[in-house]
Coordinates of C-alpha atoms and ligand atoms in Angstrom, one line a residue:
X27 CA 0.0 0.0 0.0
X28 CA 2.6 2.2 0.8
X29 CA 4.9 2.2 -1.9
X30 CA 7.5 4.5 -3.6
X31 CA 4.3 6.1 -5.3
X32 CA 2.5 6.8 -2.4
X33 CA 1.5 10.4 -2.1
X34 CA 3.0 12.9 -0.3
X35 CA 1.8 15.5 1.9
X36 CA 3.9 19.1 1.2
X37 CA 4.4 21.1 4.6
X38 CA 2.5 24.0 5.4
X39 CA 3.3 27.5 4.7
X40 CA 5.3 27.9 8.3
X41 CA 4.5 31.7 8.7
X42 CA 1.3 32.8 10.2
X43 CA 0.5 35.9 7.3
X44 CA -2.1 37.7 6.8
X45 CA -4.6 36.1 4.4
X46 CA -3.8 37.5 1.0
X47 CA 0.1 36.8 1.8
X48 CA -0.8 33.5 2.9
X49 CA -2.5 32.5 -0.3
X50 CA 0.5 34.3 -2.5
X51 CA 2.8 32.4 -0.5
X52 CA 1.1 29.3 -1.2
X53 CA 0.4 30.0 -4.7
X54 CA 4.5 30.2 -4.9
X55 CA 4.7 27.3 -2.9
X56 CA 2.3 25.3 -5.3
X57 CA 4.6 26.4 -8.5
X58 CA 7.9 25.0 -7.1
X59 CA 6.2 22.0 -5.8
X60 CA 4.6 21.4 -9.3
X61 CA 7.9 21.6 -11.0
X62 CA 9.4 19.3 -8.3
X63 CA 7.1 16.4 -9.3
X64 CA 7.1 17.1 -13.1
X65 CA 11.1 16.3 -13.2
X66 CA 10.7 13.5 -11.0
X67 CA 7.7 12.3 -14.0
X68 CA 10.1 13.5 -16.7
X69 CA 13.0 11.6 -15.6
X70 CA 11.0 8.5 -15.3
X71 CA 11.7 4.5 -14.8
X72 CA 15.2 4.7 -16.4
X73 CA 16.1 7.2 -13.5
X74 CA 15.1 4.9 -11.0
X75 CA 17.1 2.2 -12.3
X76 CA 20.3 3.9 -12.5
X77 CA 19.8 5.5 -9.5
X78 CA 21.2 2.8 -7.4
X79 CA 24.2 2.8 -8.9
X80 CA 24.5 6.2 -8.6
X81 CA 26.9 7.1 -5.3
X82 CA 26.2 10.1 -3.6
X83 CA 29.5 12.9 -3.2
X84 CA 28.5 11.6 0.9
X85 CA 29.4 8.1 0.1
X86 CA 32.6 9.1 -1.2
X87 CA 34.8 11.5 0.8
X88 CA 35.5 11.8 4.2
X89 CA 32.8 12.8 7.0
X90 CA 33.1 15.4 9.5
X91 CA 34.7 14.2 12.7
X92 CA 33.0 13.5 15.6
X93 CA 32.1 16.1 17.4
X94 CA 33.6 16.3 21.0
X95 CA 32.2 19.6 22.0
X96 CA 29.3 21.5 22.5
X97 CA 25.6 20.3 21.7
X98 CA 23.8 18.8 18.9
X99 CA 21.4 20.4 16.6
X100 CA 19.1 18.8 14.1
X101 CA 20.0 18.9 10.5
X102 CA 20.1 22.4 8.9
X103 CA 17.4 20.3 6.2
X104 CA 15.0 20.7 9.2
X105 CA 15.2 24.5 9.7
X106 CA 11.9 25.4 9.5
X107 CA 11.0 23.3 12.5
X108 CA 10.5 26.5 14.9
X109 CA 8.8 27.7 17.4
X110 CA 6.0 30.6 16.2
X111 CA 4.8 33.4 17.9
X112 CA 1.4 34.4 16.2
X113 CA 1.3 37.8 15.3
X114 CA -1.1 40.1 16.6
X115 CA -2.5 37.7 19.3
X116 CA 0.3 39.2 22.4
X117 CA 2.2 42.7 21.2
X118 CA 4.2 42.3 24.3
X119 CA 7.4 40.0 23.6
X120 CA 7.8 39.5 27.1
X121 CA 4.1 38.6 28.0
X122 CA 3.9 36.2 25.3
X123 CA 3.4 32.9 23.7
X124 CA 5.7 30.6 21.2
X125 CA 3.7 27.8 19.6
X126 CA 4.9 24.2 19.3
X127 CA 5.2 22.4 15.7
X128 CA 3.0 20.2 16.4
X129 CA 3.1 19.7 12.1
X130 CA 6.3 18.5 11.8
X131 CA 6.5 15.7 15.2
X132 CA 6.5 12.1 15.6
X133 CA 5.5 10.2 18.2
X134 CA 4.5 11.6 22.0
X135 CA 7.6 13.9 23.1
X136 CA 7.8 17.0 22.2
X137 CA 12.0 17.7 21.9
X138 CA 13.1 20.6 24.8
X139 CA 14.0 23.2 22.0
X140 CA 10.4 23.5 20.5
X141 CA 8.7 23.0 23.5
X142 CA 5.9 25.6 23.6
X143 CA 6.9 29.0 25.9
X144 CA 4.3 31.2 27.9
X145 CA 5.8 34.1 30.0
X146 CA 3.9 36.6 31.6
X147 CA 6.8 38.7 32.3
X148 CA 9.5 37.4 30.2
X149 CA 12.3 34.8 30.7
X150 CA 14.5 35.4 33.9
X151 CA 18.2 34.1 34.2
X152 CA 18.0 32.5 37.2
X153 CA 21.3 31.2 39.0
X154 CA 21.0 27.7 40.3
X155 CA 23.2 28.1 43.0
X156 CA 21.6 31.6 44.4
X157 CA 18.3 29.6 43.7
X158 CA 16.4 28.7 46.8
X159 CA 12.6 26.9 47.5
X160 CA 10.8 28.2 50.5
X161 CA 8.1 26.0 52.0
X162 CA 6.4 27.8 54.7
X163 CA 2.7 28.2 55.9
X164 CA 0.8 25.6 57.8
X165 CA 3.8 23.2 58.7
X166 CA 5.7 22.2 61.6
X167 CA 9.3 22.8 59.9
X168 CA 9.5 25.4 57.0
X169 CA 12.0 24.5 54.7
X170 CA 14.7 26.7 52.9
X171 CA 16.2 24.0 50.2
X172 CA 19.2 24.9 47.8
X173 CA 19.0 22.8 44.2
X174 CA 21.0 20.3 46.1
X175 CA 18.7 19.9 48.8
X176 CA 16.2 19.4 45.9
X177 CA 18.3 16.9 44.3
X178 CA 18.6 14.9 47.4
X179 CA 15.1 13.6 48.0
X180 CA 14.1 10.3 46.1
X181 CA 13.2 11.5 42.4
X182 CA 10.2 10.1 39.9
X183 CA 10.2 10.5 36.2
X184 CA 6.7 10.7 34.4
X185 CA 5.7 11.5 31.2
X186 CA 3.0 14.3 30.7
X187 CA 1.7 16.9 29.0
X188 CA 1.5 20.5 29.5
X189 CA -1.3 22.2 27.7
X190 CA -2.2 26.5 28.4
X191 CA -5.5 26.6 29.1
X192 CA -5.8 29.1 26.9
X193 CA -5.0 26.5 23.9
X194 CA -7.7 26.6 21.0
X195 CA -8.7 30.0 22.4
X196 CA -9.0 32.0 19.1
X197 CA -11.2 29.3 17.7
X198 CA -14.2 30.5 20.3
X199 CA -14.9 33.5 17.8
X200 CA -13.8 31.1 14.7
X201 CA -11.0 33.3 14.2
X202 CA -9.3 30.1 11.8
X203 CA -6.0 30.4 11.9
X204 CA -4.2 28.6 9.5
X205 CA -1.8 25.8 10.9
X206 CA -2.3 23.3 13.5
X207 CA 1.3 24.8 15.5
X208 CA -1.5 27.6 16.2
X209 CA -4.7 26.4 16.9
X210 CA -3.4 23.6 19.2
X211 CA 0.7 24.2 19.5
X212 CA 0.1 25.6 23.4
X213 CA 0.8 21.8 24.2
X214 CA 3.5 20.0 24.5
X215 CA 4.8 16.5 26.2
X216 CA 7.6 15.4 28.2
X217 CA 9.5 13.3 30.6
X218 CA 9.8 15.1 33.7
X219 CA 11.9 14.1 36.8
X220 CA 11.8 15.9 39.7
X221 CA 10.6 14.9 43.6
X222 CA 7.2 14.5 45.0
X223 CA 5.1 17.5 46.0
X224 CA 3.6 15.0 48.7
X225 CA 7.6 14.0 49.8
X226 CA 8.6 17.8 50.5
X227 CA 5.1 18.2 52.0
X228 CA 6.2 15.8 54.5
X229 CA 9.5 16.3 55.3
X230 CA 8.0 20.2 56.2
X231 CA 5.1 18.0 57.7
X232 CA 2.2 19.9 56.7
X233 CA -1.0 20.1 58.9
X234 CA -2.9 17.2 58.0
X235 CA -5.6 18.3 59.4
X236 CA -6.1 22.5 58.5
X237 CA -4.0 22.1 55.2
X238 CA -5.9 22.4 52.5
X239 CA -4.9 23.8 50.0
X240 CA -1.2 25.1 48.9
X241 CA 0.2 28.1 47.0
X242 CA 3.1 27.6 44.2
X243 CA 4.7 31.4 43.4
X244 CA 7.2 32.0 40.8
X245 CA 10.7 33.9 40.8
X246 CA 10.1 35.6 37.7
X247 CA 8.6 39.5 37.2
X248 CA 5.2 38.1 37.5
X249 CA 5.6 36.0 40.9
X250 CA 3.0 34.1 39.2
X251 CA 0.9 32.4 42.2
X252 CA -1.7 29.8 41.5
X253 CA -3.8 27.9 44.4
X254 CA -3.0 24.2 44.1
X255 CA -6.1 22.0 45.8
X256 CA -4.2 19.5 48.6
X257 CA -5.8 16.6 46.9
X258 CA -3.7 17.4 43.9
X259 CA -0.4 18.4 45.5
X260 CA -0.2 14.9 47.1
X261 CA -1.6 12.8 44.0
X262 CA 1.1 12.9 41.1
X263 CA 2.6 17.2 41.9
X264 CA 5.9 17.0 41.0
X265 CA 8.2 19.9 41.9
X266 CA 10.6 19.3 38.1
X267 CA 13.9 19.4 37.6
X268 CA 14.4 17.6 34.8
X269 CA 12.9 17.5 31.3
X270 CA 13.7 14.8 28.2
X271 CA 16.8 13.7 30.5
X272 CA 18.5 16.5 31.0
X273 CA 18.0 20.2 33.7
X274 CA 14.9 21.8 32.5
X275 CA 15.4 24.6 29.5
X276 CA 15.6 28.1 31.1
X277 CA 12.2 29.2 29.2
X278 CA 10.6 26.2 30.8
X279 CA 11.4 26.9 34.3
X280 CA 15.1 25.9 34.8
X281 CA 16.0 25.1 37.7
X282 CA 13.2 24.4 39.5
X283 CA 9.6 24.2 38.0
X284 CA 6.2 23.0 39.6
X285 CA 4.3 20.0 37.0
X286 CA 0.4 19.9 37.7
X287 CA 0.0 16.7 35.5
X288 CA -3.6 17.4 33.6
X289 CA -4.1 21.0 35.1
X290 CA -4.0 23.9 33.0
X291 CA -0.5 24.7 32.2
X292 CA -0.6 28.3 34.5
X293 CA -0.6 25.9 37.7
X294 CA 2.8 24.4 36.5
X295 CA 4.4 27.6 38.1
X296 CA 8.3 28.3 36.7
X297 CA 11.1 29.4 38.4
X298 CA 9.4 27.9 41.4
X299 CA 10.6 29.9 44.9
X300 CA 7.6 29.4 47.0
X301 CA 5.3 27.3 48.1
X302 CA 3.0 27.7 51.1
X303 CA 0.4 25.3 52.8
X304 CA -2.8 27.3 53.7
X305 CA -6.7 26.7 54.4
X306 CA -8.4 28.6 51.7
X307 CA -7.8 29.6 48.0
X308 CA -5.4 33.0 48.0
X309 CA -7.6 34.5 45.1
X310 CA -4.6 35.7 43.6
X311 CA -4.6 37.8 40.2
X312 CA -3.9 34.4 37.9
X313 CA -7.0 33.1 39.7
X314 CA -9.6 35.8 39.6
X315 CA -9.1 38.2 36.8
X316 CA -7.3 35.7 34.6
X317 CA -8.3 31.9 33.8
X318 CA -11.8 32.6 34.3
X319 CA -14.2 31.4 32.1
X320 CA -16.9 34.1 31.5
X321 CA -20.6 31.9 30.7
X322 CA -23.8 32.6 28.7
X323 CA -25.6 33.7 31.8
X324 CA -22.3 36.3 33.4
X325 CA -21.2 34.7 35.9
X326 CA -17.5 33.3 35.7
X327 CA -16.3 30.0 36.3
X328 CA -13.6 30.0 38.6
X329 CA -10.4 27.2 39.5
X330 CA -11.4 25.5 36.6
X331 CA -8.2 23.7 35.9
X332 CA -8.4 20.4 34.5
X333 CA -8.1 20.1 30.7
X334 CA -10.9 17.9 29.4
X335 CA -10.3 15.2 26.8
X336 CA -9.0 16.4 23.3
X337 CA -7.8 15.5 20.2
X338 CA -6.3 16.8 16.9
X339 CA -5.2 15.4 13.3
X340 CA -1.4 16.9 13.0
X341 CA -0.8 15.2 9.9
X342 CA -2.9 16.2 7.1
X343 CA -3.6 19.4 8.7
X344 CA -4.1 23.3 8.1
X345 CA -1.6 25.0 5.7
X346 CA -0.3 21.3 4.2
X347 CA -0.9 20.5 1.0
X348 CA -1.9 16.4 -0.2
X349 CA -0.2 15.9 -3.4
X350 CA -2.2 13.7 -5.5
X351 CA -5.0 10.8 -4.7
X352 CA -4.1 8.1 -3.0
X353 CA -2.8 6.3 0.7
X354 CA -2.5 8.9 3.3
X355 CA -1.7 7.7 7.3
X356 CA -3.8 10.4 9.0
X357 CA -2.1 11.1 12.2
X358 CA -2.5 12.9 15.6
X359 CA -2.5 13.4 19.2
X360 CA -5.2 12.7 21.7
X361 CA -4.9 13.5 25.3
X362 CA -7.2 14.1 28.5
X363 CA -6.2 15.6 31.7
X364 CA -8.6 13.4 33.7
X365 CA -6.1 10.2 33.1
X366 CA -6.0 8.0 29.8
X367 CA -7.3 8.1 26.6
X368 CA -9.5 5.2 25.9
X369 CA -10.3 5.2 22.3
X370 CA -9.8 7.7 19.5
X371 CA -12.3 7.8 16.3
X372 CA -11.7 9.5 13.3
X373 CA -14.4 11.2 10.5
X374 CA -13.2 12.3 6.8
X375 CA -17.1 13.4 6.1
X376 CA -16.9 15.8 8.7
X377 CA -18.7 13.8 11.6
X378 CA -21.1 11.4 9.6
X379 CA -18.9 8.5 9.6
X380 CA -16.7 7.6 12.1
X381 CA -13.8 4.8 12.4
X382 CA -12.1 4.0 15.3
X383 CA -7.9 5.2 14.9
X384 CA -4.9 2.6 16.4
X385 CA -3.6 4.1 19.5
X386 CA 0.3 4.0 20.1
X387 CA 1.0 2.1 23.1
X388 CA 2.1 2.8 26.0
X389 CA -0.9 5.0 26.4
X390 CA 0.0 6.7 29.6
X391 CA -2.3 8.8 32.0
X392 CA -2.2 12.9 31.5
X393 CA 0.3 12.2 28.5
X394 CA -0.1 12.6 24.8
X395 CA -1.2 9.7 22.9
X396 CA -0.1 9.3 19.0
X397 CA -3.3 7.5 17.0
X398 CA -3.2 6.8 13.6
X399 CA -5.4 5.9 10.7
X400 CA -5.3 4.9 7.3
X401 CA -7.3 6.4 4.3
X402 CA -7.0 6.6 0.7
X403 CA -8.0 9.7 -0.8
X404 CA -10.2 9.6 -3.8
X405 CA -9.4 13.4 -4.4
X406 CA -12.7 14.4 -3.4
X407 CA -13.4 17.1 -0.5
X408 CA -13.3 16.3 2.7
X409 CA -13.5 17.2 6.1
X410 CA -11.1 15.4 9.0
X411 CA -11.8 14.8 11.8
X412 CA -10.6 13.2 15.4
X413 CA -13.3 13.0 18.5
X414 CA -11.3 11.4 21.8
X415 CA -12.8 9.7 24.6
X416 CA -11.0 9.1 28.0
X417 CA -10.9 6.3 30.6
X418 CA -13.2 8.5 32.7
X419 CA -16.1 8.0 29.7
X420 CA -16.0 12.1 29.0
X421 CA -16.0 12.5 24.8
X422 CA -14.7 15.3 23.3
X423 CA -17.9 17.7 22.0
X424 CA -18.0 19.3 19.0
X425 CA -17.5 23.2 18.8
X426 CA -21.7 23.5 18.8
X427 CA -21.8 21.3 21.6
X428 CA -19.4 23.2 23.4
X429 CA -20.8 26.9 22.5
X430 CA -24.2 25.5 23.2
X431 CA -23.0 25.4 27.3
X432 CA -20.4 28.5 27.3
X433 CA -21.0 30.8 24.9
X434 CA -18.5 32.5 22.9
X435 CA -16.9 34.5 25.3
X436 CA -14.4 32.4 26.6
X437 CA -10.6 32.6 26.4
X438 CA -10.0 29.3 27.9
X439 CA -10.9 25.6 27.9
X440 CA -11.7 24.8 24.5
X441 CA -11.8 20.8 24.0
X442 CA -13.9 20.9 20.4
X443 CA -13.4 18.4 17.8
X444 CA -11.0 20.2 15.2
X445 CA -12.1 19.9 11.1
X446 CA -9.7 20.4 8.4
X447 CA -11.1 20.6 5.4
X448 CA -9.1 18.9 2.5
X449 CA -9.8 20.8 -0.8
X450 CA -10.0 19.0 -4.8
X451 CA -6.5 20.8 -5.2
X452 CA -5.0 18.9 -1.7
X453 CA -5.2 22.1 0.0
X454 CA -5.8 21.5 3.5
X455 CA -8.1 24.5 5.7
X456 CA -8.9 25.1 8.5
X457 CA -12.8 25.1 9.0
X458 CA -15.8 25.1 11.1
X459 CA -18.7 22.8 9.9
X460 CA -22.5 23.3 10.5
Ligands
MTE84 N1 6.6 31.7 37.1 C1 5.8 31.6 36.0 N2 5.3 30.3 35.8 C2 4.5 30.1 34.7 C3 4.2 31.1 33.8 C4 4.8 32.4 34.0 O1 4.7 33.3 33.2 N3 5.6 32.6 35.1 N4 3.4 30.8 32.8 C5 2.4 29.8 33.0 C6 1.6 29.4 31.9 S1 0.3 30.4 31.6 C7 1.8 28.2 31.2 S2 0.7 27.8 30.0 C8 2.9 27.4 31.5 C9 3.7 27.2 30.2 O2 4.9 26.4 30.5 P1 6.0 26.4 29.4 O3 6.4 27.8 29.2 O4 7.1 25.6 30.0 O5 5.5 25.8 28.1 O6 3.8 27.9 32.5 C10 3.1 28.5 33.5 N5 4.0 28.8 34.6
MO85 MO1 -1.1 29.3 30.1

């Protein structure tokens, strides 16, 4: 089925332009690609056969040596695999988001350098050794802890996502935009390794009994603070050191970050300096005036953290371009925030038809989960898409669904079922249906 002639899928136009540059740029795109596949028709059979016995100028010279210092990078071939801020969503650089190419991955992780960014007062340089956490509050020994301390206590490493809650936000008001790295790249998924919330709770030993709740406050500008329920902090809280292996990337927290596994990425609080054990909520700013969800009726919903189950088709998706009928893997991520993902189906009919998509195993709780489908496009229209349901029983809703209970007027918490439409020409768009 998949063979040498199986068609291809060209990558999406990476920048997020305005719409008349986006087409133009596509319109180029479509020109070189066409030429591409004309020589490759031109030159034929007799091509292929020779080509075997053609040796590469790689096969026969000398390599580079090995490379004894500094750190790897991927190929310069794979240069467009970037991070993208989305114009026009934050003017503020340092208040910001960079989206994760969620277009161009394989598998679950997401690799540190494209790991998606959200600062609410920019990146600070923090020194490891002048670091320090503070655990303080309701406890019967507040703790001062240097990175070593930290690095003392038995360690876990789990694999998780993180996903801002605020991912899928601009498709509320069906603002479209392009790519999948924008409507769904505030995700991302790694191995963490860091030490127990619930092991530093005890060692400060925390008041069973009054301790209900605890606050996590960042060292950045922001001193982001977010109220962490006490049934959370000692389920699966980690307080992260290490990501993919290695000490966490500075934009991701480094040295010392808190995970929230399945809670709205603004709980996994950066640069982490503080934490304190209290009896109520604090209230703070990212609590009451941020991360709200604003209803049909006025009244906000409040501490709603957990990221309901989701799922998106990365691979065709907005921006990409099928060239030519044919065998197409559909591809994509499903995830849920409430523990596994139990089953993933997938429409190209735009929710008349579904078919249930393999799941890569291991399928792990509060991670990503890679599906996959196969489908052979007859070159008509058609509109993908994924619907995920979780071990829980929760299905993701469909954007109607969804509206029908929270309006429009949300920033946050948008779990919809994603469609791409896939034009006659193989362009792929990114659509709403009826
Ligand atoms: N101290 C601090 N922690 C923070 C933030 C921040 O700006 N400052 N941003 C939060 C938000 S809104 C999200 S979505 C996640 C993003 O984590 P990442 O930048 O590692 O992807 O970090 C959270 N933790
Ligand atoms: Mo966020």
């Amino acid at each position: 089925m998949k063979g040498v002639n199986a068609a291809r899928v060209i990558a999406a136009p990476e920048d997020h332009l305005p719409e008349a540059l986006l087409r133009l740029q596509r319109r180029n795109f479509l020109r070189g690609s066409v030429a591409a596949s004309a020589l490759v028709a031109s030159t034929g059979a007799a091509a292929q056969t020779t080509s075997a016995a053609l040796v590469p100028p790689w096969t026969r010279s000398l390599g580079a040596p090995v490379v004894t210092t500094g750190y790897g990078m991927p190929s310069k071939h794979e240069a467009n695999v970037q991070r993208r801020q989305s114009p026009g969503l934050t003017p503020q650089p340092q208040a910001s988001i960079s989206f994760t190419p969620l277009q161009n991955l394989f598998g679950i992780i997401t690799p540190s350098g494209v790991h998606f960014e959200r600062h609410h007062s920019g990146m600070p340089e923090v020194d490891p050794q002048q670091h320090r956490l503070m655990i303080h509050g309701l406890v019967k020994r507040p703790l001062m802890l240097t990175m070593d301390d930290v690095m003392r206590f038995p360690s876990v490493s789990r694999i998780h996502f993180i996903e801002c809650g605020a991912n899928g936000g601009m498709e509320w008001a069906n603002v479209a935009v392009p790519t999948v790295q924008y409507t769904h790249g505030m995700i991302a998924c790694s191995e963490f390794t860091g030490v127990l919330l619930s092991t530093l709770l005890d060692e400060a030993g925390f008041d069973r009994a009054k301790g209900k709740f605890v606050l996590a406050e960042g060292a950045d500008g922001s001193a982001l603070t977010r109220t962490i329920p006490m049934e959370f902090a000692l389920a699966d809280v980690m307080v992260v050191y290490g990501q993919n292996g290695e000490m966490l990337r500075p934009e991701n927290g480094y040295p010392l970050r808190l995970l929230v596994p399945g809670v709205q990425g603004v709980s996994s609080v950066k640069w982490l300096r503080r934490l304190e054990v209290g009896d109520k909520p604090w209230n703070t700013r990212e609590e009451s005036l941020h991360y709200i969800d604003l209803l049909p009726d006025g009244m906000h919903r409040q501490y709603s953290g957990v990221q309901e189950v989701k799922s998106v088709i990365t691979m065709p998706s907005g921006g990409q371009r099928l060239v030519g009928k044919g065998y197409f893997e559909i591809t994509g991520l499903a995830w849920s925030g409430r523990g596994r993902v139990k089953r993933v189906d997938v429409s190209v009919d735009g929710g008349r038809n579904w078919q249930t998509a393999r799941l890569q195993e291991p399928v792990l709780t509060k991670a990503l989960s890679r599906f996959r489908i196969d489908w052979n496009w007859d070159g008509a229209p058609a509109l993908l898409q994924s619907r995920a349901v979780d071990e829980t029983g929760h299905v993701q809703p469909n954007i109607h669904q969804l509206r029908a209970v929270r309006g429009v007027r949300s920033i946050y918490h948008n779990n919809a079922v994603q469609t791409w439409r896939v034009q006659p020409d193989g362009e792929v768009w990114n659509v709403q249906v009826a």
